[in-house]
PDB file of C-alpha atoms in Angstrom:
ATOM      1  CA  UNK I 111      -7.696 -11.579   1.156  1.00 90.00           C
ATOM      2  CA  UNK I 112      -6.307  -8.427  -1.375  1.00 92.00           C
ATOM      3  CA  UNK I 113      -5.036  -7.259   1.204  1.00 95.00           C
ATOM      4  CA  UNK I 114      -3.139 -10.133   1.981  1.00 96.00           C
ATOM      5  CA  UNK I 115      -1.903 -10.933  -0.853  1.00 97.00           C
ATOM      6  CA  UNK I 116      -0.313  -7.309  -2.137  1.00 95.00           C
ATOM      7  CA  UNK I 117       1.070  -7.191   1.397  1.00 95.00           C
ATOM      8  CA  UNK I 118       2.646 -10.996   0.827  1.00 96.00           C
ATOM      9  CA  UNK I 119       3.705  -9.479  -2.535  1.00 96.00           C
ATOM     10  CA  UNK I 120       5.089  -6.092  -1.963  1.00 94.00           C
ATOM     11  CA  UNK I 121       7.630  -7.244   0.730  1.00 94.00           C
ATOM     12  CA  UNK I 122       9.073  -9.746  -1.691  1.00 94.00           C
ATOM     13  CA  UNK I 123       8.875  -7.301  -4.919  1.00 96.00           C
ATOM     14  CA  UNK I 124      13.041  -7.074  -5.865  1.00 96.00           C
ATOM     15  CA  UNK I 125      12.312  -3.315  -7.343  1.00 96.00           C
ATOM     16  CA  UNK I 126      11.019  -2.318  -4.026  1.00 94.00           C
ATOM     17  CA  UNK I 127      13.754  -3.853  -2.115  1.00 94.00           C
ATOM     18  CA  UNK I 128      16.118  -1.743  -3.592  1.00 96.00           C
ATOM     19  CA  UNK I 129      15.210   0.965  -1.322  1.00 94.00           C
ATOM     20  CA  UNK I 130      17.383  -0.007   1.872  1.00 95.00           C
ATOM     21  CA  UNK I 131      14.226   2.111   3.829  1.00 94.00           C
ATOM     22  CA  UNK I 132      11.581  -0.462   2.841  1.00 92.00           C
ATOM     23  CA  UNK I 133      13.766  -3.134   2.839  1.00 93.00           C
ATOM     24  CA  UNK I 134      14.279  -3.052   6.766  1.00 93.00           C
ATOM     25  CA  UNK I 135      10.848  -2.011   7.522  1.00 91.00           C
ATOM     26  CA  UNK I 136       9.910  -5.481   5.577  1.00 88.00           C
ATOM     27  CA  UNK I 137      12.432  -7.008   8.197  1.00 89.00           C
ATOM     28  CA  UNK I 138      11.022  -5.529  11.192  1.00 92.00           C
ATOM     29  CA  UNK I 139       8.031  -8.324  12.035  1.00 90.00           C
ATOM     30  CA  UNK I 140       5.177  -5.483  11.778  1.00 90.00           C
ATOM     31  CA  UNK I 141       3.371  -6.395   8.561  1.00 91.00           C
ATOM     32  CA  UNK I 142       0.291  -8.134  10.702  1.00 94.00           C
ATOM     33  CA  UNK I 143      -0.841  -5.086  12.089  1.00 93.00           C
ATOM     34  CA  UNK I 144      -0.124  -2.872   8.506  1.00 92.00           C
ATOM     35  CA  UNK I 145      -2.219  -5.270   6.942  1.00 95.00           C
ATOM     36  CA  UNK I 146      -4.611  -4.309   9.889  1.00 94.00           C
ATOM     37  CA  UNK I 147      -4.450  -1.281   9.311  1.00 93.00           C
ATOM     38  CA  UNK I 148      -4.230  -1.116   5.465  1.00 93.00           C
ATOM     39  CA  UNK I 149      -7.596  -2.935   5.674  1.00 92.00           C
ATOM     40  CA  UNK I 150      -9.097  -0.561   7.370  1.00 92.00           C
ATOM     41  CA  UNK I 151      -8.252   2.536   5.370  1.00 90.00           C
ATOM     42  CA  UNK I 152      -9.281   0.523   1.735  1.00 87.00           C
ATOM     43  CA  UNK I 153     -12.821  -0.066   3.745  1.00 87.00           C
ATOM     44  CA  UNK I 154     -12.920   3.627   4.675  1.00 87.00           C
ATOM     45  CA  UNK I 155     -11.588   4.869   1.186  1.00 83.00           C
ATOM     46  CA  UNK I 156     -14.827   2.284   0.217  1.00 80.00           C
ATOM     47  CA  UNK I 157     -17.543   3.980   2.409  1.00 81.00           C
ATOM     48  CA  UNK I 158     -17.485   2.094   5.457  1.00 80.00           C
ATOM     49  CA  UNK I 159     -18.371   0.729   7.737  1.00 87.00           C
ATOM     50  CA  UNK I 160     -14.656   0.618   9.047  1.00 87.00           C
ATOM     51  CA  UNK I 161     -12.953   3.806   9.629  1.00 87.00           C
ATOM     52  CA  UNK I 162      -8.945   4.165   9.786  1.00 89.00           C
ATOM     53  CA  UNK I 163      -7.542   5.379  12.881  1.00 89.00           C
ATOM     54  CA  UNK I 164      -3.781   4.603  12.134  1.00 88.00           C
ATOM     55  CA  UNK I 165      -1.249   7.753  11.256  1.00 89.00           C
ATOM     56  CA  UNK I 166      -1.905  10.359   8.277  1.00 89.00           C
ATOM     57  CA  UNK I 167      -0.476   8.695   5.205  1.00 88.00           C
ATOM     58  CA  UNK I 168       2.582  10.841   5.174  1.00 88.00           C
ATOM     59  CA  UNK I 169       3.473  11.171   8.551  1.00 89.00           C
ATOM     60  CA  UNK I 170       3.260   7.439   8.139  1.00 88.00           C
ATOM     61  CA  UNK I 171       5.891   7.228   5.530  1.00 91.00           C
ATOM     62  CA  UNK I 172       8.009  10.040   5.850  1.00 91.00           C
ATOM     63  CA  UNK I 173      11.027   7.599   7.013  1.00 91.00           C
ATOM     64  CA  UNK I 174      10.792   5.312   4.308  1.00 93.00           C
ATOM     65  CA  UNK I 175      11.683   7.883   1.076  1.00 92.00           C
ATOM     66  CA  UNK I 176       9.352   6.226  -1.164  1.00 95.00           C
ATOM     67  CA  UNK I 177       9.830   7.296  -4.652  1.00 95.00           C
ATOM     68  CA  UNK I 178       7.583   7.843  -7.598  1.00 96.00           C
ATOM     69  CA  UNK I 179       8.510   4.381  -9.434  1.00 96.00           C
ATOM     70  CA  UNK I 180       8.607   2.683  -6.431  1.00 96.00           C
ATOM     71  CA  UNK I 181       5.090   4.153  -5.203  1.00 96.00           C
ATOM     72  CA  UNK I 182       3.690   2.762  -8.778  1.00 97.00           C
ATOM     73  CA  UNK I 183       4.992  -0.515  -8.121  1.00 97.00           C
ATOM     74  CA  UNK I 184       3.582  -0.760  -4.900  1.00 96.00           C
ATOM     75  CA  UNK I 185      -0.318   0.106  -7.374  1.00 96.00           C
ATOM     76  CA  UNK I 186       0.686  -2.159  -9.798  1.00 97.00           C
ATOM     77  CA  UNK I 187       0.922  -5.446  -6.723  1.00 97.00           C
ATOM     78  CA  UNK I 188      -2.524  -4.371  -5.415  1.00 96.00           C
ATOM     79  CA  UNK I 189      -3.879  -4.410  -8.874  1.00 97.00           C
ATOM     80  CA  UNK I 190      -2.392  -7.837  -9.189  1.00 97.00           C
ATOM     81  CA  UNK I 191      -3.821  -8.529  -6.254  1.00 96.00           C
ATOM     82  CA  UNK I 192      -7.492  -6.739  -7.177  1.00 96.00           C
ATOM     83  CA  UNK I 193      -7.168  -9.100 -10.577  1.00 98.00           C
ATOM     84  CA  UNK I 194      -6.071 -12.419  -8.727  1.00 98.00           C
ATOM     85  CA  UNK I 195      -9.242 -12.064  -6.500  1.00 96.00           C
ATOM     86  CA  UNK I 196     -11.765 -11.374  -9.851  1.00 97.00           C
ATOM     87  CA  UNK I 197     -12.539  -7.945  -8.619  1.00 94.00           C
ATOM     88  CA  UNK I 198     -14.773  -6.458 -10.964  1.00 94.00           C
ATOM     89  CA  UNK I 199     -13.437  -3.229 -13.156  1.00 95.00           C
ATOM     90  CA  UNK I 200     -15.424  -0.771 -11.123  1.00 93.00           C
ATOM     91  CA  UNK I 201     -14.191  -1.706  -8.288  1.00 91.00           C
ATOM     92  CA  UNK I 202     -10.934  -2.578  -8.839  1.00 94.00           C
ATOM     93  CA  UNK I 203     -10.724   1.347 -10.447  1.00 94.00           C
ATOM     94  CA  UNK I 204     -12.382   2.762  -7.447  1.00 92.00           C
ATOM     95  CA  UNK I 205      -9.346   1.328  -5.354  1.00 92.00           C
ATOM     96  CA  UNK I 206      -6.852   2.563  -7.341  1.00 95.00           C
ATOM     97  CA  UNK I 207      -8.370   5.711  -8.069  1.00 95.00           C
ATOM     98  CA  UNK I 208      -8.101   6.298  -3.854  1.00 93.00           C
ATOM     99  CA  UNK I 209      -4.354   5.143  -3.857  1.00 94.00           C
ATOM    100  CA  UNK I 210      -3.223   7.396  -6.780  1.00 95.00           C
ATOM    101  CA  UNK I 211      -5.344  10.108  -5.025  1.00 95.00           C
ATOM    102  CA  UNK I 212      -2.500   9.743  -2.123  1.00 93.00           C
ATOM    103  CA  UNK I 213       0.859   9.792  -3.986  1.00 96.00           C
ATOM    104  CA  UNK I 214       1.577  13.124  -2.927  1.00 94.00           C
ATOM    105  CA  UNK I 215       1.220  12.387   0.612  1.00 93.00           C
ATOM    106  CA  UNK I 216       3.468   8.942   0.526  1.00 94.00           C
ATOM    107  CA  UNK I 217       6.423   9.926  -2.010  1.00 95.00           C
ATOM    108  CA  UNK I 218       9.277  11.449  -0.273  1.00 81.00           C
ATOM    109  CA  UNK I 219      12.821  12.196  -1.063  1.00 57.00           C
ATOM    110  CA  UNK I 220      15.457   9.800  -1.429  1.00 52.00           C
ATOM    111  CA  UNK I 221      17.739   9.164   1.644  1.00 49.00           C
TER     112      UNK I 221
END
């Protein structure tokens, strides 16, 4: 259900549109199996039992030239999302502790 609904969210979110990159990605019909596959890294990043088997996180969005602000927006839907649900503090730090922990690997240069 988070997952869902920061998925729902992000491809909507006008200050990530602006980056033409994401913007046709959001267009392309693949967002079922992302949220597949986002599901199963947050359940990983969690301890288990799912593991993620999809593409390293930057190899995975290398084409998109995700930039810092944009990357924080993207943290600040899931902890929307993470708040709309009632997910305790703990919790909802642990997850966003393991997506900060990544910003290296998903911020790219601009196109």
């Amino acid at each position: 259900m988070v997952v869902d609904r920061f998925s729902d969210q992000i491809v909507k979110n006008p200050k990530l549109l602006k980056n033409p990159a994401l913007a046709a990605w959001n267009k392309s019909g693949q967002l079922p199996s992302l949220k597949f596959m986002r599901t199963l890294w947050l359940c990983e990043q969690a301890g288990g039992p799912f593991q993620y088997t999809g593409k390293e996180l930057g190899q995975a969005h290398k084409d998109l030239h995700i930039l810092p602000e944009e990357f924080d927006e993207v943290g600040a839907e899931i902890a929307r999302a993470l708040d709309h649900f009632n997910v305790p503090e703990r919790e909802k730090g642990e997850v966003l502790a393991a997506i900060v922990a990544r910003k290296a690997e998903v911020v790219g240069q601009p196109a």
